[in-house]
Coordinates of C-alpha atoms in Angstrom, one line a residue:
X1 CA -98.0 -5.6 43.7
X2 CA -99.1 -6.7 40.5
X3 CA -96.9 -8.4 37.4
X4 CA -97.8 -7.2 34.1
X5 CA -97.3 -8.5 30.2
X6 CA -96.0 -6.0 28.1
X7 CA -99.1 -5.7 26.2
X8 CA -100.9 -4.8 29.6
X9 CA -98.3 -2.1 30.8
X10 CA -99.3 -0.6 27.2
X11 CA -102.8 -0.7 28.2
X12 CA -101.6 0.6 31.6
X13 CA -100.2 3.8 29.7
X14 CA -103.1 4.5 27.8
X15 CA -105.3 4.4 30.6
X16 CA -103.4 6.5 32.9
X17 CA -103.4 9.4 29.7
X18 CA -107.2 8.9 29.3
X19 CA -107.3 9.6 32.8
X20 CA -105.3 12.7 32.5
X21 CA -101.7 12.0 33.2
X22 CA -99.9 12.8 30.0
X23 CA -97.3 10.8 28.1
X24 CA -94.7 13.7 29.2
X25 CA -95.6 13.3 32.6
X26 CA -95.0 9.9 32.5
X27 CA -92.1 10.0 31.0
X28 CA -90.6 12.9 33.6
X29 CA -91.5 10.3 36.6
X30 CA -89.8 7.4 34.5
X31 CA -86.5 9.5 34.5
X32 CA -86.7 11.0 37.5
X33 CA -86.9 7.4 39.0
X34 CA -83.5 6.3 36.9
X35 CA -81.9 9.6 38.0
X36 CA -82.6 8.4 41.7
X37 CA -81.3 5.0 41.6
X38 CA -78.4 6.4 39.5
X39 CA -77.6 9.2 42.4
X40 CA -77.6 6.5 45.3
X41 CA -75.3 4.3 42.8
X42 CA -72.9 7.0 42.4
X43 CA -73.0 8.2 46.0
X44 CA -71.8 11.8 44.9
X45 CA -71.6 14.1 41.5
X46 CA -68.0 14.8 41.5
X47 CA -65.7 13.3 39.3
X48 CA -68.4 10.7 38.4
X49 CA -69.1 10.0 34.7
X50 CA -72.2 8.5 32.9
X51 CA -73.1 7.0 29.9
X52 CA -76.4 6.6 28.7
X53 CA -77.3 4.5 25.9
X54 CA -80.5 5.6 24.5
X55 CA -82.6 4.5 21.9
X56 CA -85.4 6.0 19.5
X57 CA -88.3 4.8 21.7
X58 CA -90.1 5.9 25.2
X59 CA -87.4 3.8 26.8
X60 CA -84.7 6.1 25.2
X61 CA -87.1 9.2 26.2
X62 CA -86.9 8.3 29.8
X63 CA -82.9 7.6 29.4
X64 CA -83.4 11.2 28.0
X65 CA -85.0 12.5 30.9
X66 CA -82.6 11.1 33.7
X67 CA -79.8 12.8 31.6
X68 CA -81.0 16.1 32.4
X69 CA -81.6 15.3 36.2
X70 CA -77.7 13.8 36.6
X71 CA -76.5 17.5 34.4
X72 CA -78.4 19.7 37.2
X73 CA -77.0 17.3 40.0
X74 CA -73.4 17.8 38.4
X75 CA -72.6 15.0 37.5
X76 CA -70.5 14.3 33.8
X77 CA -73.0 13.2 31.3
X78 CA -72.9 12.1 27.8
X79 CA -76.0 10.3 26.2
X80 CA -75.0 7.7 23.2
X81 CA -78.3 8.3 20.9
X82 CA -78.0 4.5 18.5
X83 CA -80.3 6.5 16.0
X84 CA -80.7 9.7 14.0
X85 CA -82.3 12.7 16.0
X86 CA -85.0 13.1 13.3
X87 CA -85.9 9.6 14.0
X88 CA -87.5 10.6 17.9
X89 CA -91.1 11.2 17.6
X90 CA -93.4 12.8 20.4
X91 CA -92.2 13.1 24.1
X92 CA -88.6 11.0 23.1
X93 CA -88.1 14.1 20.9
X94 CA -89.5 17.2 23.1
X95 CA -86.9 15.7 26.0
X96 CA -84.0 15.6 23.5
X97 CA -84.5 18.7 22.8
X98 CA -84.9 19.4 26.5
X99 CA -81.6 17.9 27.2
X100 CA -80.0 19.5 25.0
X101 CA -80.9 22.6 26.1
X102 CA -79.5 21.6 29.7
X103 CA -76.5 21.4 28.2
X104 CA -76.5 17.3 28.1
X105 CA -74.1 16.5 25.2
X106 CA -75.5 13.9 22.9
X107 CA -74.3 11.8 20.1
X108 CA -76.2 10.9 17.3
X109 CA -75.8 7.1 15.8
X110 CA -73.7 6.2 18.0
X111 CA -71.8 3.0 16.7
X112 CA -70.8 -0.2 19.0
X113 CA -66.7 1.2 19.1
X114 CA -68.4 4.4 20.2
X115 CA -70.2 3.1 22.7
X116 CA -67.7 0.8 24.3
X117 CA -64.9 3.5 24.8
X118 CA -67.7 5.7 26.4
X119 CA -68.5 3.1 28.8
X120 CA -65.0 2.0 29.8
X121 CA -64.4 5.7 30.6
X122 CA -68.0 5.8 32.7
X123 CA -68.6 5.0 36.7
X124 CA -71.9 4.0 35.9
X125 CA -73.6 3.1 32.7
X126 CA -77.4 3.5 31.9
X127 CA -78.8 1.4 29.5
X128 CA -82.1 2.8 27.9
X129 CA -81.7 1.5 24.2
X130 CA -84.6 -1.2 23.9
X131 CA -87.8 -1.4 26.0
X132 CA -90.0 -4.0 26.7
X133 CA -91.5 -4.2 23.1
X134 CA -89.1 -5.9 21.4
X135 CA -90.0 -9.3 19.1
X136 CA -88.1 -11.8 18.3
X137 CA -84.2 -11.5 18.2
X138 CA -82.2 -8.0 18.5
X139 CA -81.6 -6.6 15.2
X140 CA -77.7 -6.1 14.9
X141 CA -76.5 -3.1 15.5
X142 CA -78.6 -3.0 18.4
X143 CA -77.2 -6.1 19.6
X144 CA -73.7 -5.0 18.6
X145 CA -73.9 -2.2 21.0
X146 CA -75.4 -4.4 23.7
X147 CA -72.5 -6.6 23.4
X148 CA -70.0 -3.5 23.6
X149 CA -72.0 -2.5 27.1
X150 CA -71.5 -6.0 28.8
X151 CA -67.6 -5.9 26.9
X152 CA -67.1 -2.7 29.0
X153 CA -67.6 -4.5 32.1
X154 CA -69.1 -1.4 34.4
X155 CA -71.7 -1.1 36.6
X156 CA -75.1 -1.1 34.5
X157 CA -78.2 0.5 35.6
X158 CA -81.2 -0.6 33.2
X159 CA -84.8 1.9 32.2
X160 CA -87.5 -0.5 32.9
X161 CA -85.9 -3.8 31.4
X162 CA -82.3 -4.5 30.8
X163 CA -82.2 -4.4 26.5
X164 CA -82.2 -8.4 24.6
X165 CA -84.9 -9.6 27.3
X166 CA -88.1 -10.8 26.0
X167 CA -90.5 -8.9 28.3
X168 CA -93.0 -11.3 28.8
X169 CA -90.8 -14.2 29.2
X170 CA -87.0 -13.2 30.8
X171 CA -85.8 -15.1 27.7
X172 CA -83.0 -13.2 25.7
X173 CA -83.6 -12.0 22.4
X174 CA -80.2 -13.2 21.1
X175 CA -78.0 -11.1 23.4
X176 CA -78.6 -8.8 26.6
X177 CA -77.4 -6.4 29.0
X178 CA -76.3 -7.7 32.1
X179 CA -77.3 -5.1 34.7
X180 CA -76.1 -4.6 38.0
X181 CA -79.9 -2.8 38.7
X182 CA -82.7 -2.2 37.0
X183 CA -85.8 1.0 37.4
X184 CA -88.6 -1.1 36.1
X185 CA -91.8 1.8 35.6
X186 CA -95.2 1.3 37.0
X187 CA -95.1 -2.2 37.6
X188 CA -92.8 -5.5 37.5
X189 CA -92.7 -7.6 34.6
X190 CA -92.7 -10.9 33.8
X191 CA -89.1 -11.0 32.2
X192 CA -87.7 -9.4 35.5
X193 CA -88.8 -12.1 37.4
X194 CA -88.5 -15.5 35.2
X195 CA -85.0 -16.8 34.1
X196 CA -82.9 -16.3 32.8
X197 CA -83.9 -12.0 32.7
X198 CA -84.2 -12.0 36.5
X199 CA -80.2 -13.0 36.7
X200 CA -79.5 -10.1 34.0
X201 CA -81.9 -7.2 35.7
X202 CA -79.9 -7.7 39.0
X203 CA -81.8 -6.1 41.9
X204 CA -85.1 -4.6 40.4
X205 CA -86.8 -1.2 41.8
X206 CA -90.1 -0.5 41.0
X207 CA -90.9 3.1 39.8
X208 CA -94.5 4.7 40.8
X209 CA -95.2 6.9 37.6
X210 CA -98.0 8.2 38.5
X211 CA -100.6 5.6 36.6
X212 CA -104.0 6.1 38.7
X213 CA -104.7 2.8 41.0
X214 CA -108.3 2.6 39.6
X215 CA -106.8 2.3 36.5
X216 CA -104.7 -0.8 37.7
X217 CA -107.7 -2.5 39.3
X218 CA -109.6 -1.7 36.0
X219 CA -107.4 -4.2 34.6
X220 CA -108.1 -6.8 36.5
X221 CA -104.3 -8.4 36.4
X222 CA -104.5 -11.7 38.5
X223 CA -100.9 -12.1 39.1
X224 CA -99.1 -10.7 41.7
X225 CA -95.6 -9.9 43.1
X226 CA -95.5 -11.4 46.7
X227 CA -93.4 -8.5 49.2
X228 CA -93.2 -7.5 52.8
X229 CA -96.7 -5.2 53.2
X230 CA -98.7 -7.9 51.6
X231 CA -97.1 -10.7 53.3
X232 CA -97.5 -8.6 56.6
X233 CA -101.0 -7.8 56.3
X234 CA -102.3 -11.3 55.5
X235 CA -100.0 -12.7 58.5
X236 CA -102.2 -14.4 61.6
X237 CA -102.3 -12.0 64.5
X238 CA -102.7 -13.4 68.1
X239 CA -105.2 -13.1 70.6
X240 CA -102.9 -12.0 73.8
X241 CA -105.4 -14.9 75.3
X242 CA -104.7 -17.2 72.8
X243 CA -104.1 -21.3 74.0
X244 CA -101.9 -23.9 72.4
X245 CA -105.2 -25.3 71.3
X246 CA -106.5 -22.1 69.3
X247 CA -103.0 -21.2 67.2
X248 CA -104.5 -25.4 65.3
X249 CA -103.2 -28.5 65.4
X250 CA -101.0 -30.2 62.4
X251 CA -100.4 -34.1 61.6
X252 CA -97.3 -34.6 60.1
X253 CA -97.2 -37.8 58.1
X254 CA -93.8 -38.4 57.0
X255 CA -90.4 -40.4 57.8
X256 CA -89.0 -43.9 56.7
X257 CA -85.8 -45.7 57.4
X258 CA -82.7 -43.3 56.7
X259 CA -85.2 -40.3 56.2
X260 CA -86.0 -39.2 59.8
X261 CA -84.7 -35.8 58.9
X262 CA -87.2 -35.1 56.8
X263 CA -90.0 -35.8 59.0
X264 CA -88.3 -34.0 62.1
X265 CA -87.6 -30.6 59.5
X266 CA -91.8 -30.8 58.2
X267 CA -92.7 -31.2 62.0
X268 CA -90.4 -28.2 63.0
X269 CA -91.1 -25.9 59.9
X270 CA -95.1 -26.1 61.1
X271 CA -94.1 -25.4 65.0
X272 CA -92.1 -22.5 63.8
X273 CA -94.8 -21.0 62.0
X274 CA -97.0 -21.0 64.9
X275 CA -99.0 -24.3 64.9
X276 CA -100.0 -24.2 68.6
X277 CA -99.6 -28.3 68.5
X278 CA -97.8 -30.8 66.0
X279 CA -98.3 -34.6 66.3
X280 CA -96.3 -36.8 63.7
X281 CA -97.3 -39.9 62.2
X282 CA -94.3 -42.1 61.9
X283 CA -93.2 -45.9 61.6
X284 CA -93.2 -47.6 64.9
X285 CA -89.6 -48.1 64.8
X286 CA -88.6 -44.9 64.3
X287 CA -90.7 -43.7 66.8
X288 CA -87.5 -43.7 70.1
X289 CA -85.5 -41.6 67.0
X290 CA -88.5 -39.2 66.2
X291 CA -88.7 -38.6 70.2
X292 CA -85.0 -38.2 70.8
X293 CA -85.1 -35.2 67.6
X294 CA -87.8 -33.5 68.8
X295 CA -88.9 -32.1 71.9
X296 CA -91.9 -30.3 71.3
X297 CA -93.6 -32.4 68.8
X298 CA -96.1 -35.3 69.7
X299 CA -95.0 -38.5 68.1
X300 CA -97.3 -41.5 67.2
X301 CA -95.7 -44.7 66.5
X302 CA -97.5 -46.4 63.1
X303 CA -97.8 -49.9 61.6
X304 CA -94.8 -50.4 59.2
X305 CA -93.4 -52.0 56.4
X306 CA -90.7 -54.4 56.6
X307 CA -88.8 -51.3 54.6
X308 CA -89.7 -49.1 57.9
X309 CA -92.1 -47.2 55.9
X310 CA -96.0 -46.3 56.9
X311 CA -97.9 -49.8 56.5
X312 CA -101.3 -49.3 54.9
X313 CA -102.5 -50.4 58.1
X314 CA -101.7 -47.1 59.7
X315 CA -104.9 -45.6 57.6
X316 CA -107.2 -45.7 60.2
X317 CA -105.1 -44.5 63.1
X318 CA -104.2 -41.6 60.8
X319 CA -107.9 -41.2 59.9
X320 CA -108.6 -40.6 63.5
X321 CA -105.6 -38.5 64.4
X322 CA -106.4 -36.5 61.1
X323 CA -110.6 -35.8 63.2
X324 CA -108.3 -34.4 66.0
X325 CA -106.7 -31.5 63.8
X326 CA -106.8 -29.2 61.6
X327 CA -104.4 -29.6 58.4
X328 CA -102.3 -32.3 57.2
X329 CA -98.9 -32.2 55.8
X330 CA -97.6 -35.6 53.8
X331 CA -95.1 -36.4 51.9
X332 CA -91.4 -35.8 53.3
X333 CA -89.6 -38.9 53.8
X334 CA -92.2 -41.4 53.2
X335 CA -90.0 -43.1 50.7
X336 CA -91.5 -45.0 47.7
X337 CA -92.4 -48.3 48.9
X338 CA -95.4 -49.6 47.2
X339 CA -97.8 -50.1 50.6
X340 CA -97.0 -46.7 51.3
X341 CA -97.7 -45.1 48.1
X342 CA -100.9 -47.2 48.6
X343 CA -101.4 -45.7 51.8
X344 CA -101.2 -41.7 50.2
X345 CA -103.7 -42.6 47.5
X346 CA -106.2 -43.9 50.0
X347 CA -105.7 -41.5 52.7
X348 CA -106.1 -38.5 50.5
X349 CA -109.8 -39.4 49.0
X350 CA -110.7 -39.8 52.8
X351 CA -108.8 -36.8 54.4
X352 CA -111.6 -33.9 55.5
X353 CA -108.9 -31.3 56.3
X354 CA -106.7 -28.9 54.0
X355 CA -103.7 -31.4 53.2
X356 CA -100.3 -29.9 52.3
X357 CA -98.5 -33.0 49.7
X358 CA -94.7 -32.9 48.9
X359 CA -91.8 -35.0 47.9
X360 CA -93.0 -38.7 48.0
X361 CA -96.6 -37.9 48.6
X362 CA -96.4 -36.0 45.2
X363 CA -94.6 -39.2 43.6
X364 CA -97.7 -41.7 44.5
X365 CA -99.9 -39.9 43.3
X366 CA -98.4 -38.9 39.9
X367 CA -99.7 -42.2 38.5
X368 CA -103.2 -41.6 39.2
X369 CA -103.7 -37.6 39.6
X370 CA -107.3 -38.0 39.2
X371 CA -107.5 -38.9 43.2
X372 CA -106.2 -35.4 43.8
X373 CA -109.4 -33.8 41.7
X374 CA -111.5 -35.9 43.5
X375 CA -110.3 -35.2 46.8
X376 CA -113.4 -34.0 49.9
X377 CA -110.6 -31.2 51.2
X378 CA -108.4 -28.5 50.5
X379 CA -105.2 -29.3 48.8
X380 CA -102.0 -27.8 48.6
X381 CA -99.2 -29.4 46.2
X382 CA -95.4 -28.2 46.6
X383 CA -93.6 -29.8 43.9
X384 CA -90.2 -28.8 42.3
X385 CA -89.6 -29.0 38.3
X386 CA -89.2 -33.1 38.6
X387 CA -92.2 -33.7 40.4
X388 CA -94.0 -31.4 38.9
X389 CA -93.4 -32.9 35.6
X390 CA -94.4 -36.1 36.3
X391 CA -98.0 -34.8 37.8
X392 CA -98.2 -33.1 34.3
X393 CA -96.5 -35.8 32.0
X394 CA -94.1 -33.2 30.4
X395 CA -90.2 -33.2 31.1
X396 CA -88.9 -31.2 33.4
X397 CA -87.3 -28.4 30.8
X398 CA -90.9 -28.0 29.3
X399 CA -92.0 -27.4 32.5
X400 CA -89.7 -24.5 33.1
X401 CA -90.3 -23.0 29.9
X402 CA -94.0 -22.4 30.9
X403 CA -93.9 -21.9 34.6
X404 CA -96.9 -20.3 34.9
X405 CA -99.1 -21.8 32.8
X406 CA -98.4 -25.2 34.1
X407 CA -98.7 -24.3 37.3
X408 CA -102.0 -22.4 36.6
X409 CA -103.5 -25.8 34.9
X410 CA -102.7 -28.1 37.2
X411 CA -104.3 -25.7 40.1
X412 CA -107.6 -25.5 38.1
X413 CA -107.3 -29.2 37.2
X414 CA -107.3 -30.5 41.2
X415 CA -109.3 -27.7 42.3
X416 CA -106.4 -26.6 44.3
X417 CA -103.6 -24.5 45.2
X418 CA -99.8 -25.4 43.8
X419 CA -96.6 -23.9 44.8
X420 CA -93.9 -24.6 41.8
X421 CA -90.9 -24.1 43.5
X422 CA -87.6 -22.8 42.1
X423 CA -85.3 -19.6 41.8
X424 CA -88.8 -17.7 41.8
X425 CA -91.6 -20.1 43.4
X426 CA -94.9 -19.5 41.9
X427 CA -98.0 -20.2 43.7
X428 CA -101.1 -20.8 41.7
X429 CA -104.8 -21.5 42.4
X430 CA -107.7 -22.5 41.0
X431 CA -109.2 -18.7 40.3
X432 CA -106.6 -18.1 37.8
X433 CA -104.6 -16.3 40.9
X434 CA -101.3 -16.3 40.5
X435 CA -98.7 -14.8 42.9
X436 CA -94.9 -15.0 42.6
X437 CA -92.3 -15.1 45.1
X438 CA -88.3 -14.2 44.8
X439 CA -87.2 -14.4 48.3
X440 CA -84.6 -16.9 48.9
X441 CA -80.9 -18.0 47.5
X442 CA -78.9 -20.5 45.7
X443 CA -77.7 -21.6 49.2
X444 CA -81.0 -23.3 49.7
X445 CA -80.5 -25.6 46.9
X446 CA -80.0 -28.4 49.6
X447 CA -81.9 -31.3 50.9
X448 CA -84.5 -30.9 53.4
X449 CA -85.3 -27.1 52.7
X450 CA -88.7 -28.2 50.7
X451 CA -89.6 -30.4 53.8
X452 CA -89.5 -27.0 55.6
X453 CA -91.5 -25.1 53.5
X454 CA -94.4 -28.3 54.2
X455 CA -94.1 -28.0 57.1
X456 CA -94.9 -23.9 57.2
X457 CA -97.6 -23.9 55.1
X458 CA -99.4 -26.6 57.3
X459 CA -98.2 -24.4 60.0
X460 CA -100.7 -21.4 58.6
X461 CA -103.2 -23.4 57.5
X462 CA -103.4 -24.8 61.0
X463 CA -104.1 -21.1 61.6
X464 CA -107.0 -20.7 60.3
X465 CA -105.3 -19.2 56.7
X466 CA -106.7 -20.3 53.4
X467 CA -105.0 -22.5 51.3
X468 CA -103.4 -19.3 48.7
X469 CA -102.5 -17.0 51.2
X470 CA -100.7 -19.7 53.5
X471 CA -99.0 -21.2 50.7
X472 CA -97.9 -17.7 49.6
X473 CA -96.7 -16.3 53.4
X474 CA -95.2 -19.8 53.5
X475 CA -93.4 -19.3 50.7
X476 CA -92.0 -15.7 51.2
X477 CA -91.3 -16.4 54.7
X478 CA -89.5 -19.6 53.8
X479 CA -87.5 -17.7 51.6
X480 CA -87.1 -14.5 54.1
X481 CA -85.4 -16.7 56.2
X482 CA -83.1 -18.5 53.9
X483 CA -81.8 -15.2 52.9
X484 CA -80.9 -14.4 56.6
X485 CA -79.3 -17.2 57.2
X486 CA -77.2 -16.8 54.1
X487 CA -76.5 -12.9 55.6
X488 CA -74.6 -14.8 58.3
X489 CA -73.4 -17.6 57.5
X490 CA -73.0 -17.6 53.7
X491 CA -74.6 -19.2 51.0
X492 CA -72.0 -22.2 50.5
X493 CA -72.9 -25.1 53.0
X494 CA -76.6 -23.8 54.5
X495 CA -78.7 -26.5 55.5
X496 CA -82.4 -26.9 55.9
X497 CA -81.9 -26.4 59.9
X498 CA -80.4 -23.2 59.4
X499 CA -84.1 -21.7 58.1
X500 CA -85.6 -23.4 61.0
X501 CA -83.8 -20.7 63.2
X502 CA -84.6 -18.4 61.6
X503 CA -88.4 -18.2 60.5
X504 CA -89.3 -16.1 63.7
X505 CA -86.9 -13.6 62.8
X506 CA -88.3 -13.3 59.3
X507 CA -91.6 -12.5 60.9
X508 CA -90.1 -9.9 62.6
X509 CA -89.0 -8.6 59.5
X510 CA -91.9 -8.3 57.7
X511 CA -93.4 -6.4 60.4
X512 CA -90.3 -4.0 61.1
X513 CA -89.9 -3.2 57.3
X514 CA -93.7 -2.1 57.7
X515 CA -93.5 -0.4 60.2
X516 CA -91.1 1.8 59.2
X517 CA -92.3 2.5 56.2
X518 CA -95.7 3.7 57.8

């Protein structure tokens, strides 16, 4: 699904009228959509109350639209107009006037007092004041009615974007809503997915209003919102005849003294994503522990450091481990050991497979990122804010103030594909593609969950998937399976093992929640 700026949903609109679906039609779907979310929120009509908070523009006109739909279902509705009625122009003012002739009572200039008491009285409140068009910060009575909606403390469904969030950014305009839900129409936008506006939409729905798909395509919008169908269609299928040796082969390269867990949690995550083999690369020392964690993965005892870390020397015998497979994940564990930095830089000039990089692997080569431009193969970079930052030289706060952009330049900068990770991981490459992932929890904000995701996304890639498309099922899956986790055992105290278990069953998700939707 595609992720639009505000200026390109506006395009969006104009396109779908050219085309022949009129501004009223549009605007009937929009509030149609809100009436349906509203209806499931309210479970039935009687005794239920609503307030709507609508505004002078087509956000209001939808808000407008839904109030007619909740009158005929029965329910009690009172729409909270925050301007004059001579001050609706085109289809806001045909369905005020269609409202009112439902018999939808509506207030005109409704003040901030107003509007509180009518919420504290409501079941459910719907906010349709502001819209996605707003600049800079909200003027105040707007912003004093906003503040009397959040005061009320009900549940809040928003019309496309809760009101006080910049569209195109999720930053707040001064003040916001704080919805329990949002209808976002046609298409997701960027505020509903960055922070802080994806914490104030709550869960998002997206509303089909009937805006032709040639005219989406038209558009050409390279961003993209990752979810089940896609994520289910680009998944590797299996040959019923299928051997260990045609589902690829991964080389971990990871593990130091005190960080074996990393390197046992990269070599699991690619098992459990289907690599048919797994053979880690790992200090000689630590070789008896890496056997006694992992039954099904092939260890290889390295030269080390007198830290326990990957010698240099170990280049060659990775070199020719690396001609016996197909993908390379480095990076968890490796630790920061001079030699061993040394040993990332030289490896990943000479490396002739798709190489996944993370953690420590990301930290050598920060001070000379013109190795990874250089580099013969594929590469895939998974770094959070911190890392990221010092691949980019910014701080970490600039860096998540321009997510996407930064994420975008350093893919076209290496050539490559990067996965930013955080409360909505971003996977960029370097066609200017840009997809974006919200699967996943606060309970996964624990060590050892990135070494997971390394490990998946060498897992696909060992598959036969390119580098964007396994970094992005990676991702979602990763995600996917942090969430069910956290559906059984909570948020509080998950750990990067618990994913481990259950990455098959996010598979099976994918596919069920197709399926049934076919």
């Amino acid at each position: 699904m595609k992720i639009v700026t505000s200026e390109q949903m506006n395009a969006l609109d104009r396109a779908a009228q050219e085309a022949g679906v009129s501004i009223m039609e549009l605007m009937e779907n929009a509030g149609r959509a809100v009436f349906e979310k509203a209806e499931a929120m309210l479970g039935t009509p009687q005794g239920r109350r609503v307030a709507i908070i609508c505004g002078k523009g087509n956000n209001g006109g939808d808000g407008l639209v839904a109030a007619r739909y909740l009158k005929k279902w029965g329910a009690g509705v009172e729409v909270l107009l925050a301007c004059s009625a001579s001050d609706l122009k085109g289809a806001p003012k045909a369905n005020y006037g269609s409202a009112l002739q439902a018999g939808v009572p509506v207030e005109e200039n409704a003040q901030a007092d107003r509007v509180l008491g009518a919420c504290e009285q409501a079941d459910l409140v719907i906010d349709a004041l502001l819209g996605t068009g707003i600049k800079g910060a909200v003027e105040r009575s707007a912003a004093e009615i906003i503040s009397a909606v959040n005061r009320a403390n009900r549940p809040v469904l928003a019309v496309d974007i809760p009101s006080g969030i910049q569209a195109d950014t999720g930053e707040i305009a001064g003040v916001a809503v704080h919805a329990n839900h949002t209808v976002t129409v046609g298409l997701p936008k960027w505020g509903l997915l960055n922070f802080p506006g994806a914490e104030y939409a709550g869960r998002v729905v997206v509303a089909d209003i009937g805006i032709p798909a040639a005219a989406i395509e038209a558009m050409s919008i390279t961003a993209e919102y990752l979810d089940a169908a896609e994520v289910a269609h680009l998944l590797p299928r299996r040959s019923p005849a299928a051997h260990k040796g045609d589902c690829g082969r991964a080389l971990v390269i990871a593990g130091s003294a005190g960080y074996t867990g990393a390197a046992a949690l990269c070599s699991m995550g690619a098992l459990r994503m289907g690599a048919g083999l797994v053979t880690l690369a790992v200090p000689a020392s630590l070789n008896d522990v890496m056997e006694a964690k992992l039954t099904e993965v092939i260890t290889r005892p390295m030269p080390e450091t007198a830290a326990r870390s990957l010698s240099k020397e170990a280049q060659q015998e990775i070199l020719e481990l690396a001609a016996r497979s197909d993908v390379v994940a480095m990076g968890p564990g490796l630790s920061l050991e001079p030699e061993t930095a040394l040993l990332v830089r030289r490896l990943v000039g000479r490396l002739a497979i798709p190489v996944v990089l993370d953690a420590d692997a990301l930290t050598a080569l920060s001070t000379d990122i013109d190795l990874l431009k250089g580099a013969q193969a594929p590469i895939v970079c998974t770094p959070h804010p911190g890392e990221m930052a010092r691949l980019v030289n910014l701080s970490p706060a600039e860096v998540q103030k321009a997510r996407a952009s930064t994420a975008q330049s350093l893919a076209r900068s290496i050539e490559g594909v990067v996965v930013l990770k955080g409360a909505a991981t971003l996977i960029a490459d370097a066609e200017d593609r840009l997809r974006v992932n919200r699967t996943g929890n606060a309970g996964m904000a624990s060590g050892g969950t990135g070494d997971v995701l390394t490990g998946m996304i060498a897992g696909l890639l060992a598959q036969g998937m390119s580098p964007f498309d396994a970094a992005s099922v990676g991702t979602y899956l990763h995600g996917l399976a942090g969430d069910l986790a956290a559906a059984e055992k909570g948020d509080m105290g998950l750990i990067a093992s618990d994913l481990l278990e259950k990455v098959p069953d996010a598979t099976i998700y994918v596919s069920e929640v197709v399926r049934q939707s076919q």
